[in-house]
PDB file of C-alpha atoms in Angstrom:
ATOM      1  CA  THR A 162      -4.447  13.598   1.938  1.00  0.00           C
ATOM      2  CA  ARG A 163      -6.633  15.045   4.674  1.00  0.00           C
ATOM      3  CA  ILE A 164      -3.723  17.025   6.135  1.00  0.00           C
ATOM      4  CA  PHE A 165      -2.986  18.474   2.706  1.00  0.00           C
ATOM      5  CA  GLN A 166      -6.645  19.349   2.140  1.00  0.00           C
ATOM      6  CA  LEU A 167      -6.874  21.195   5.459  1.00  0.00           C
ATOM      7  CA  LYS A 168      -3.675  23.148   4.805  1.00  0.00           C
ATOM      8  CA  LYS A 169      -4.861  24.015   1.303  1.00  0.00           C
ATOM      9  CA  LYS A 170      -8.250  25.153   2.600  1.00  0.00           C
ATOM     10  CA  ARG A 171      -6.559  27.462   5.107  1.00  0.00           C
ATOM     11  CA  ALA A 172      -4.329  28.915   2.362  1.00  0.00           C
ATOM     12  CA  MET A 173      -1.220  27.508   4.051  1.00  0.00           C
ATOM     13  CA  LEU A 174      -0.059  25.896   0.803  1.00  0.00           C
ATOM     14  CA  LYS A 175       0.098  26.990  -2.814  1.00  0.00           C
ATOM     15  CA  GLY A 176       1.510  23.842  -4.339  1.00  0.00           C
ATOM     16  CA  GLN A 177       0.213  20.336  -4.848  1.00  0.00           C
ATOM     17  CA  LEU A 178       0.355  17.020  -3.028  1.00  0.00           C
ATOM     18  CA  VAL A 179       2.956  14.712  -4.549  1.00  0.00           C
ATOM     19  CA  ALA A 180       2.742  11.114  -3.299  1.00  0.00           C
ATOM     20  CA  VAL A 181       5.639   8.752  -3.963  1.00  0.00           C
ATOM     21  CA  ASN A 182       5.954   5.028  -3.198  1.00  0.00           C
ATOM     22  CA  CYS A 183       9.669   4.729  -2.441  1.00  0.00           C
ATOM     23  CA  ALA A 184       9.493   0.940  -2.777  1.00  0.00           C
ATOM     24  CA  THR A 185       9.211   1.423  -6.545  1.00  0.00           C
ATOM     25  CA  LEU A 186      12.361   3.567  -6.748  1.00  0.00           C
ATOM     26  CA  THR A 187      15.604   1.675  -7.339  1.00  0.00           C
ATOM     27  CA  GLY A 188      19.088   2.490  -8.612  1.00  0.00           C
ATOM     28  CA  ASP A 189      19.689   5.509 -10.829  1.00  0.00           C
ATOM     29  CA  ASN A 190      15.968   5.714 -11.485  1.00  0.00           C
ATOM     30  CA  ALA A 191      15.451   6.615  -7.826  1.00  0.00           C
ATOM     31  CA  MET A 192      17.746   9.625  -8.041  1.00  0.00           C
ATOM     32  CA  ALA A 193      16.232  10.807 -11.309  1.00  0.00           C
ATOM     33  CA  ALA A 194      12.651  10.325 -10.111  1.00  0.00           C
ATOM     34  CA  LEU A 195      13.183  12.170  -6.828  1.00  0.00           C
ATOM     35  CA  PHE A 196      15.552  14.949  -7.855  1.00  0.00           C
ATOM     36  CA  GLY A 197      14.975  15.173 -11.605  1.00  0.00           C
ATOM     37  CA  HIS A 198      17.593  15.015 -14.348  1.00  0.00           C
ATOM     38  CA  THR A 199      18.932  16.958 -17.286  1.00  0.00           C
ATOM     39  CA  LYS A 200      18.633  15.946 -20.907  1.00  0.00           C
ATOM     40  CA  GLY A 201      21.288  13.352 -21.709  1.00  0.00           C
ATOM     41  CA  ALA A 202      22.210  12.782 -18.055  1.00  0.00           C
ATOM     42  CA  PHE A 203      22.141   9.025 -18.686  1.00  0.00           C
ATOM     43  CA  THR A 204      21.149   6.571 -21.393  1.00  0.00           C
ATOM     44  CA  GLY A 205      17.492   7.069 -22.229  1.00  0.00           C
ATOM     45  CA  ALA A 206      17.259  10.592 -20.778  1.00  0.00           C
ATOM     46  CA  HIS A 207      15.992  12.143 -23.991  1.00  0.00           C
ATOM     47  CA  GLN A 208      14.543  15.155 -22.219  1.00  0.00           C
ATOM     48  CA  ALA A 209      14.860  16.888 -18.858  1.00  0.00           C
ATOM     49  CA  ARG A 210      12.603  15.928 -15.968  1.00  0.00           C
ATOM     50  CA  ASP A 211      11.665  17.978 -12.921  1.00  0.00           C
ATOM     51  CA  GLY A 212      11.439  15.154 -10.379  1.00  0.00           C
ATOM     52  CA  PHE A 213       9.129  14.733  -7.411  1.00  0.00           C
ATOM     53  CA  LEU A 214      10.854  17.206  -5.090  1.00  0.00           C
ATOM     54  CA  LEU A 215      10.555  20.078  -7.541  1.00  0.00           C
ATOM     55  CA  SER A 216       6.968  19.127  -8.383  1.00  0.00           C
ATOM     56  CA  ALA A 217       6.136  19.434  -4.666  1.00  0.00           C
ATOM     57  CA  ASN A 218       7.465  23.007  -4.422  1.00  0.00           C
ATOM     58  CA  ASN A 219       5.260  25.022  -2.027  1.00  0.00           C
ATOM     59  CA  GLY A 220       3.213  21.880  -1.458  1.00  0.00           C
ATOM     60  CA  VAL A 221       3.445  18.554   0.343  1.00  0.00           C
ATOM     61  CA  LEU A 222       5.730  15.662  -0.547  1.00  0.00           C
ATOM     62  CA  PHE A 223       4.504  12.322   0.816  1.00  0.00           C
ATOM     63  CA  LEU A 224       7.212   9.666   0.761  1.00  0.00           C
ATOM     64  CA  ASP A 225       5.543   6.353   1.501  1.00  0.00           C
ATOM     65  CA  GLU A 226       7.836   3.462   2.509  1.00  0.00           C
ATOM     66  CA  ILE A 227      10.745   5.867   3.056  1.00  0.00           C
ATOM     67  CA  GLY A 228      12.697   3.010   4.621  1.00  0.00           C
ATOM     68  CA  GLU A 229      13.093   1.501   1.140  1.00  0.00           C
ATOM     69  CA  LEU A 230      15.313   4.357  -0.103  1.00  0.00           C
ATOM     70  CA  GLY A 231      19.001   3.662  -0.637  1.00  0.00           C
ATOM     71  CA  LEU A 232      21.660   5.399   1.443  1.00  0.00           C
ATOM     72  CA  LYS A 233      22.692   7.739  -1.407  1.00  0.00           C
ATOM     73  CA  GLU A 234      19.122   8.900  -1.918  1.00  0.00           C
ATOM     74  CA  GLN A 235      18.756   9.336   1.848  1.00  0.00           C
ATOM     75  CA  ALA A 236      21.830  11.602   1.947  1.00  0.00           C
ATOM     76  CA  MET A 237      20.545  13.809  -0.870  1.00  0.00           C
ATOM     77  CA  LEU A 238      17.086  13.898   0.668  1.00  0.00           C
ATOM     78  CA  LEU A 239      18.506  15.035   3.996  1.00  0.00           C
ATOM     79  CA  HIS A 240      20.345  17.880   2.270  1.00  0.00           C
ATOM     80  CA  ALA A 241      17.194  18.856   0.375  1.00  0.00           C
ATOM     81  CA  ILE A 242      15.094  18.867   3.551  1.00  0.00           C
ATOM     82  CA  GLU A 243      17.556  21.001   5.493  1.00  0.00           C
ATOM     83  CA  ASN A 244      18.561  23.420   2.742  1.00  0.00           C
ATOM     84  CA  LYS A 245      15.567  23.293   0.388  1.00  0.00           C
ATOM     85  CA  THR A 246      18.039  22.885  -2.478  1.00  0.00           C
ATOM     86  CA  PHE A 247      19.353  19.928  -4.474  1.00  0.00           C
ATOM     87  CA  HIS A 248      21.092  19.082  -7.722  1.00  0.00           C
ATOM     88  CA  PRO A 249      19.208  17.189 -10.437  1.00  0.00           C
ATOM     89  CA  VAL A 250      21.102  14.242 -11.901  1.00  0.00           C
ATOM     90  CA  GLY A 251      23.615  15.536 -14.450  1.00  0.00           C
ATOM     91  CA  SER A 252      23.283  19.191 -13.451  1.00  0.00           C
ATOM     92  CA  ASP A 253      25.796  21.570 -11.843  1.00  0.00           C
ATOM     93  CA  THR A 254      23.008  24.033 -11.070  1.00  0.00           C
ATOM     94  CA  SER A 255      20.968  23.634  -7.911  1.00  0.00           C
ATOM     95  CA  CYS A 256      17.164  23.759  -7.761  1.00  0.00           C
ATOM     96  CA  ASP A 257      15.064  25.199  -4.954  1.00  0.00           C
ATOM     97  CA  SER A 258      11.970  23.492  -3.569  1.00  0.00           C
ATOM     98  CA  ASN A 259      10.162  24.622  -0.438  1.00  0.00           C
ATOM     99  CA  PHE A 260       8.173  21.460   0.235  1.00  0.00           C
ATOM    100  CA  GLN A 261       6.654  20.075   3.424  1.00  0.00           C
ATOM    101  CA  LEU A 262       7.474  16.434   4.045  1.00  0.00           C
ATOM    102  CA  ILE A 263       5.295  13.602   5.322  1.00  0.00           C
ATOM    103  CA  ALA A 264       6.892  10.150   5.438  1.00  0.00           C
ATOM    104  CA  GLY A 265       5.401   6.724   6.012  1.00  0.00           C
ATOM    105  CA  THR A 266       6.941   3.312   6.629  1.00  0.00           C
ATOM    106  CA  ASN A 267       6.032  -0.153   7.823  1.00  0.00           C
ATOM    107  CA  ARG A 268       9.604  -0.771   8.948  1.00  0.00           C
ATOM    108  CA  ASP A 269      11.171  -0.180  12.337  1.00  0.00           C
ATOM    109  CA  LEU A 270      13.566   2.591  11.310  1.00  0.00           C
ATOM    110  CA  ARG A 271      15.515   2.328  14.556  1.00  0.00           C
ATOM    111  CA  ALA A 272      16.224  -1.303  13.730  1.00  0.00           C
ATOM    112  CA  GLU A 273      17.199  -0.268  10.194  1.00  0.00           C
ATOM    113  CA  ILE A 274      19.626   2.289  11.656  1.00  0.00           C
ATOM    114  CA  ALA A 275      21.188  -0.432  13.800  1.00  0.00           C
ATOM    115  CA  LYS A 276      21.649  -2.562  10.652  1.00  0.00           C
ATOM    116  CA  GLY A 277      23.212   0.385   8.808  1.00  0.00           C
ATOM    117  CA  SER A 278      20.520   0.591   6.150  1.00  0.00           C
ATOM    118  CA  PHE A 279      18.965   3.869   7.298  1.00  0.00           C
ATOM    119  CA  ARG A 280      20.746   7.093   8.206  1.00  0.00           C
ATOM    120  CA  ASP A 281      20.408   8.172  11.819  1.00  0.00           C
ATOM    121  CA  ASP A 282      20.707  11.876  10.889  1.00  0.00           C
ATOM    122  CA  LEU A 283      17.833  11.584   8.408  1.00  0.00           C
ATOM    123  CA  PHE A 284      15.736   9.800  11.002  1.00  0.00           C
ATOM    124  CA  ALA A 285      16.453  12.562  13.535  1.00  0.00           C
ATOM    125  CA  ARG A 286      15.439  15.154  10.936  1.00  0.00           C
ATOM    126  CA  ILE A 287      12.109  13.586   9.939  1.00  0.00           C
ATOM    127  CA  ASN A 288      11.131  12.297  13.385  1.00  0.00           C
ATOM    128  CA  LEU A 289       9.398  15.520  14.475  1.00  0.00           C
ATOM    129  CA  TRP A 290       5.832  14.229  14.802  1.00  0.00           C
ATOM    130  CA  THR A 291       5.261  10.489  14.773  1.00  0.00           C
ATOM    131  CA  TYR A 292       1.905   8.720  14.539  1.00  0.00           C
ATOM    132  CA  GLU A 293       1.554   4.961  14.634  1.00  0.00           C
ATOM    133  CA  LEU A 294      -1.443   3.720  12.679  1.00  0.00           C
ATOM    134  CA  PRO A 295      -2.865   0.459  14.029  1.00  0.00           C
ATOM    135  CA  ALA A 296      -3.440  -2.355  11.560  1.00  0.00           C
ATOM    136  CA  LEU A 297      -6.944  -2.947  10.231  1.00  0.00           C
ATOM    137  CA  LYS A 298      -7.328  -6.012  12.470  1.00  0.00           C
ATOM    138  CA  ASP A 299      -6.834  -3.696  15.455  1.00  0.00           C
ATOM    139  CA  ARG A 300      -9.441  -1.144  14.366  1.00  0.00           C
ATOM    140  CA  LYS A 301     -12.212  -3.182  12.861  1.00  0.00           C
ATOM    141  CA  GLU A 302     -14.712  -0.475  13.742  1.00  0.00           C
ATOM    142  CA  ASP A 303     -13.404   1.304  10.624  1.00  0.00           C
ATOM    143  CA  ILE A 304     -14.377  -1.556   8.315  1.00  0.00           C
ATOM    144  CA  PRO A 305     -18.069  -0.647   7.664  1.00  0.00           C
ATOM    145  CA  ALA A 306     -17.250   2.925   6.581  1.00  0.00           C
ATOM    146  CA  ASN A 307     -14.313   1.769   4.464  1.00  0.00           C
ATOM    147  CA  LEU A 308     -16.437  -0.958   2.904  1.00  0.00           C
ATOM    148  CA  ASP A 309     -18.903   1.683   1.693  1.00  0.00           C
ATOM    149  CA  TYR A 310     -16.013   3.843   0.492  1.00  0.00           C
ATOM    150  CA  GLU A 311     -14.482   1.013  -1.540  1.00  0.00           C
ATOM    151  CA  ILE A 312     -17.863   0.175  -3.090  1.00  0.00           C
ATOM    152  CA  ASN A 313     -18.333   3.813  -4.161  1.00  0.00           C
ATOM    153  CA  LEU A 314     -14.769   3.939  -5.463  1.00  0.00           C
ATOM    154  CA  TYR A 315     -15.386   0.861  -7.593  1.00  0.00           C
ATOM    155  CA  THR A 316     -18.537   2.509  -8.968  1.00  0.00           C
ATOM    156  CA  GLN A 317     -16.626   5.650  -9.934  1.00  0.00           C
ATOM    157  CA  LYS A 318     -13.745   3.788 -11.558  1.00  0.00           C
ATOM    158  CA  ASN A 319     -15.868   1.332 -13.523  1.00  0.00           C
ATOM    159  CA  ASP A 320     -19.024   3.376 -14.099  1.00  0.00           C
ATOM    160  CA  GLN A 321     -20.988   0.445 -12.708  1.00  0.00           C
ATOM    161  CA  ARG A 322     -23.126   0.698  -9.598  1.00  0.00           C
ATOM    162  CA  VAL A 323     -22.870  -2.402  -7.419  1.00  0.00           C
ATOM    163  CA  GLN A 324     -24.627  -2.919  -4.087  1.00  0.00           C
ATOM    164  CA  PHE A 325     -24.914  -5.562  -1.381  1.00  0.00           C
ATOM    165  CA  ASN A 326     -28.139  -7.345  -0.665  1.00  0.00           C
ATOM    166  CA  LYS A 327     -29.089  -6.477   2.895  1.00  0.00           C
ATOM    167  CA  GLU A 328     -28.528 -10.013   4.109  1.00  0.00           C
ATOM    168  CA  ALA A 329     -25.266 -10.339   2.186  1.00  0.00           C
ATOM    169  CA  LYS A 330     -23.841  -7.186   3.717  1.00  0.00           C
ATOM    170  CA  ARG A 331     -24.770  -8.370   7.192  1.00  0.00           C
ATOM    171  CA  GLU A 332     -23.124 -11.734   6.472  1.00  0.00           C
ATOM    172  CA  PHE A 333     -19.938 -10.088   5.230  1.00  0.00           C
ATOM    173  CA  LEU A 334     -19.646  -7.684   8.160  1.00  0.00           C
ATOM    174  CA  ASN A 335     -20.260 -10.505  10.640  1.00  0.00           C
ATOM    175  CA  PHE A 336     -17.199 -12.226   9.233  1.00  0.00           C
ATOM    176  CA  ALA A 337     -15.124  -9.062   8.663  1.00  0.00           C
ATOM    177  CA  LEU A 338     -15.552  -7.977  12.285  1.00  0.00           C
ATOM    178  CA  SER A 339     -14.989 -11.423  13.767  1.00  0.00           C
ATOM    179  CA  SER A 340     -11.774 -12.907  15.155  1.00  0.00           C
ATOM    180  CA  ASN A 341     -11.588 -15.166  12.085  1.00  0.00           C
ATOM    181  CA  ALA A 342     -10.799 -12.150   9.873  1.00  0.00           C
ATOM    182  CA  ILE A 343      -7.119 -11.365  10.415  1.00  0.00           C
ATOM    183  CA  TRP A 344      -6.758  -8.836   7.534  1.00  0.00           C
ATOM    184  CA  SER A 345      -3.053  -9.569   7.212  1.00  0.00           C
ATOM    185  CA  GLY A 346      -2.876  -7.337   4.127  1.00  0.00           C
ATOM    186  CA  ASN A 347      -4.647  -4.481   5.922  1.00  0.00           C
ATOM    187  CA  PHE A 348      -6.644  -2.192   3.623  1.00  0.00           C
ATOM    188  CA  ARG A 349      -5.164  -3.837   0.527  1.00  0.00           C
ATOM    189  CA  ASP A 350      -7.033  -7.001   1.531  1.00  0.00           C
ATOM    190  CA  LEU A 351     -10.280  -5.071   1.951  1.00  0.00           C
ATOM    191  CA  SER A 352      -9.852  -3.257  -1.363  1.00  0.00           C
ATOM    192  CA  SER A 353      -9.119  -6.518  -3.201  1.00  0.00           C
ATOM    193  CA  THR A 354     -12.107  -8.158  -1.537  1.00  0.00           C
ATOM    194  CA  VAL A 355     -14.469  -5.417  -2.708  1.00  0.00           C
ATOM    195  CA  THR A 356     -13.043  -5.560  -6.228  1.00  0.00           C
ATOM    196  CA  ARG A 357     -13.649  -9.306  -6.420  1.00  0.00           C
ATOM    197  CA  LEU A 358     -17.140  -9.068  -4.957  1.00  0.00           C
ATOM    198  CA  CYS A 359     -18.157  -6.285  -7.342  1.00  0.00           C
ATOM    199  CA  THR A 360     -16.602  -7.942 -10.381  1.00  0.00           C
ATOM    200  CA  LEU A 361     -18.260 -11.302  -9.763  1.00  0.00           C
ATOM    201  CA  ALA A 362     -21.638  -9.915  -8.666  1.00  0.00           C
ATOM    202  CA  ASP A 363     -24.497 -10.975 -10.937  1.00  0.00           C
ATOM    203  CA  SER A 364     -26.841  -8.139 -11.979  1.00  0.00           C
ATOM    204  CA  SER A 365     -24.787  -5.689  -9.883  1.00  0.00           C
ATOM    205  CA  ARG A 366     -26.044  -7.236  -6.639  1.00  0.00           C
ATOM    206  CA  ILE A 367     -23.710  -8.920  -4.167  1.00  0.00           C
ATOM    207  CA  THR A 368     -25.488 -11.943  -2.717  1.00  0.00           C
ATOM    208  CA  ILE A 369     -24.903 -14.225   0.261  1.00  0.00           C
ATOM    209  CA  ALA A 370     -23.472 -16.808  -2.141  1.00  0.00           C
ATOM    210  CA  ASP A 371     -20.937 -14.236  -3.363  1.00  0.00           C
ATOM    211  CA  VAL A 372     -20.001 -13.414   0.222  1.00  0.00           C
ATOM    212  CA  GLU A 373     -19.618 -17.055   1.203  1.00  0.00           C
ATOM    213  CA  GLN A 374     -17.331 -17.640  -1.760  1.00  0.00           C
ATOM    214  CA  GLU A 375     -15.226 -14.591  -0.885  1.00  0.00           C
ATOM    215  CA  VAL A 376     -15.001 -15.561   2.793  1.00  0.00           C
ATOM    216  CA  SER A 377     -13.713 -18.986   1.749  1.00  0.00           C
ATOM    217  CA  ARG A 378     -11.193 -17.318  -0.534  1.00  0.00           C
ATOM    218  CA  LEU A 379      -9.957 -14.996   2.218  1.00  0.00           C
ATOM    219  CA  LYS A 380      -9.533 -17.847   4.671  1.00  0.00           C
ATOM    220  CA  ASP A 381      -7.435 -19.653   2.093  1.00  0.00           C
ATOM    221  CA  ILE A 382      -5.342 -16.536   1.403  1.00  0.00           C
ATOM    222  CA  TRP A 383      -4.683 -16.071   5.113  1.00  0.00           C
ATOM    223  CA  LYS A 384      -3.513 -19.635   5.716  1.00  0.00           C
ATOM    224  CA  PRO A 385       0.062 -19.782   7.061  1.00  0.00           C
ATOM    225  CA  ILE A 386       2.697 -20.632   4.490  1.00  0.00           C
ATOM    226  CA  GLY A 387       3.835 -24.176   5.146  1.00  0.00           C
ATOM    227  CA  GLY A 388       2.491 -26.469   7.846  1.00  0.00           C
ATOM    228  CA  SER A 389      -0.491 -28.754   7.860  1.00  0.00           C
ATOM    229  CA  GLN A 390      -2.949 -26.141   6.583  1.00  0.00           C
ATOM    230  CA  ASN A 391      -1.243 -26.213   3.190  1.00  0.00           C
ATOM    231  CA  SER A 392      -0.858 -30.006   3.092  1.00  0.00           C
ATOM    232  CA  LEU A 393      -2.052 -32.041   0.136  1.00  0.00           C
ATOM    233  CA  GLU A 394      -4.972 -33.351   2.215  1.00  0.00           C
ATOM    234  CA  ASN A 395      -6.405 -29.838   2.107  1.00  0.00           C
ATOM    235  CA  ILE A 396      -5.883 -29.497  -1.635  1.00  0.00           C
ATOM    236  CA  LEU A 397      -6.669 -32.881  -3.179  1.00  0.00           C
ATOM    237  CA  THR A 398      -9.681 -35.123  -2.654  1.00  0.00           C
ATOM    238  CA  PRO A 399      -9.242 -38.505  -0.907  1.00  0.00           C
ATOM    239  CA  GLU A 400      -9.827 -40.256  -4.244  1.00  0.00           C
ATOM    240  CA  GLN A 401      -7.121 -38.175  -5.941  1.00  0.00           C
ATOM    241  CA  LEU A 402      -4.668 -38.911  -3.132  1.00  0.00           C
ATOM    242  CA  LYS A 403      -5.434 -42.624  -3.348  1.00  0.00           C
ATOM    243  CA  ASN A 404      -4.720 -42.827  -7.072  1.00  0.00           C
ATOM    244  CA  ILE A 405      -1.792 -40.406  -7.334  1.00  0.00           C
ATOM    245  CA  ASP A 406       1.574 -41.678  -8.542  1.00  0.00           C
ATOM    246  CA  GLN A 407       4.129 -41.847  -5.710  1.00  0.00           C
ATOM    247  CA  PHE A 408       6.683 -39.838  -7.676  1.00  0.00           C
ATOM    248  CA  ASP A 409       4.108 -37.110  -8.303  1.00  0.00           C
ATOM    249  CA  LEU A 410       3.161 -37.242  -4.642  1.00  0.00           C
ATOM    250  CA  GLN A 411       6.746 -36.484  -3.584  1.00  0.00           C
ATOM    251  CA  GLN A 412       7.066 -33.665  -6.092  1.00  0.00           C
ATOM    252  CA  LEU A 413       3.802 -32.049  -5.063  1.00  0.00           C
ATOM    253  CA  SER A 414       4.677 -32.367  -1.376  1.00  0.00           C
ATOM    254  CA  ASN A 415       7.954 -30.535  -2.001  1.00  0.00           C
ATOM    255  CA  VAL A 416       6.130 -27.785  -3.897  1.00  0.00           C
TER     256      VAL A 416
END
């Protein structure tokens, strides 16, 4: 977004920023969403659609999770990048789109190429400038600023101003910046945390009790799947374990 804003400010772009999560594009819908389609191109195509590439004409197309695209979509995308033209689904007429491309992925695309699930020629074409963003756990100095941002974003979306008590904010940041906070979901974890804290806050004030409850919840979320941390001893009380039916015990253990 910041790159687009700077280019727009310097009059280097006339179009808009079009952001696409490729992980949500599957099958024929992927082709139609990216390249557009004509009316009647397939069942349910009651009217023509431009598609993301045409919408990004003279602007920026951000393809997040590009490694999720199928090989057919990758081939058409490569042609569109190199020639600035493509055919919408069901059309014999080509469309022009002079877009600038930014791609993101959490996959190792070289490994995907070795497995045959990503085209090496597309990788060579998009691999002009590469920036590796460290995970949130590796740049915890960004957490305080992003915490404030997420709080303000919640206020804007819900028209409800929520704030931390001074002590509560200190308590949360002490945990968030500690080695106990692994932030395995990166910024999605932080965003979800803020949403829960703001939603559950009484009188629009986040208290130490709210923080303690959320910290406990995060620790539970970050427990490894399987192993002793998810054993029944950590879920049921000693009294419940003592009185549980043996058949139920086996079933719950398997679950």
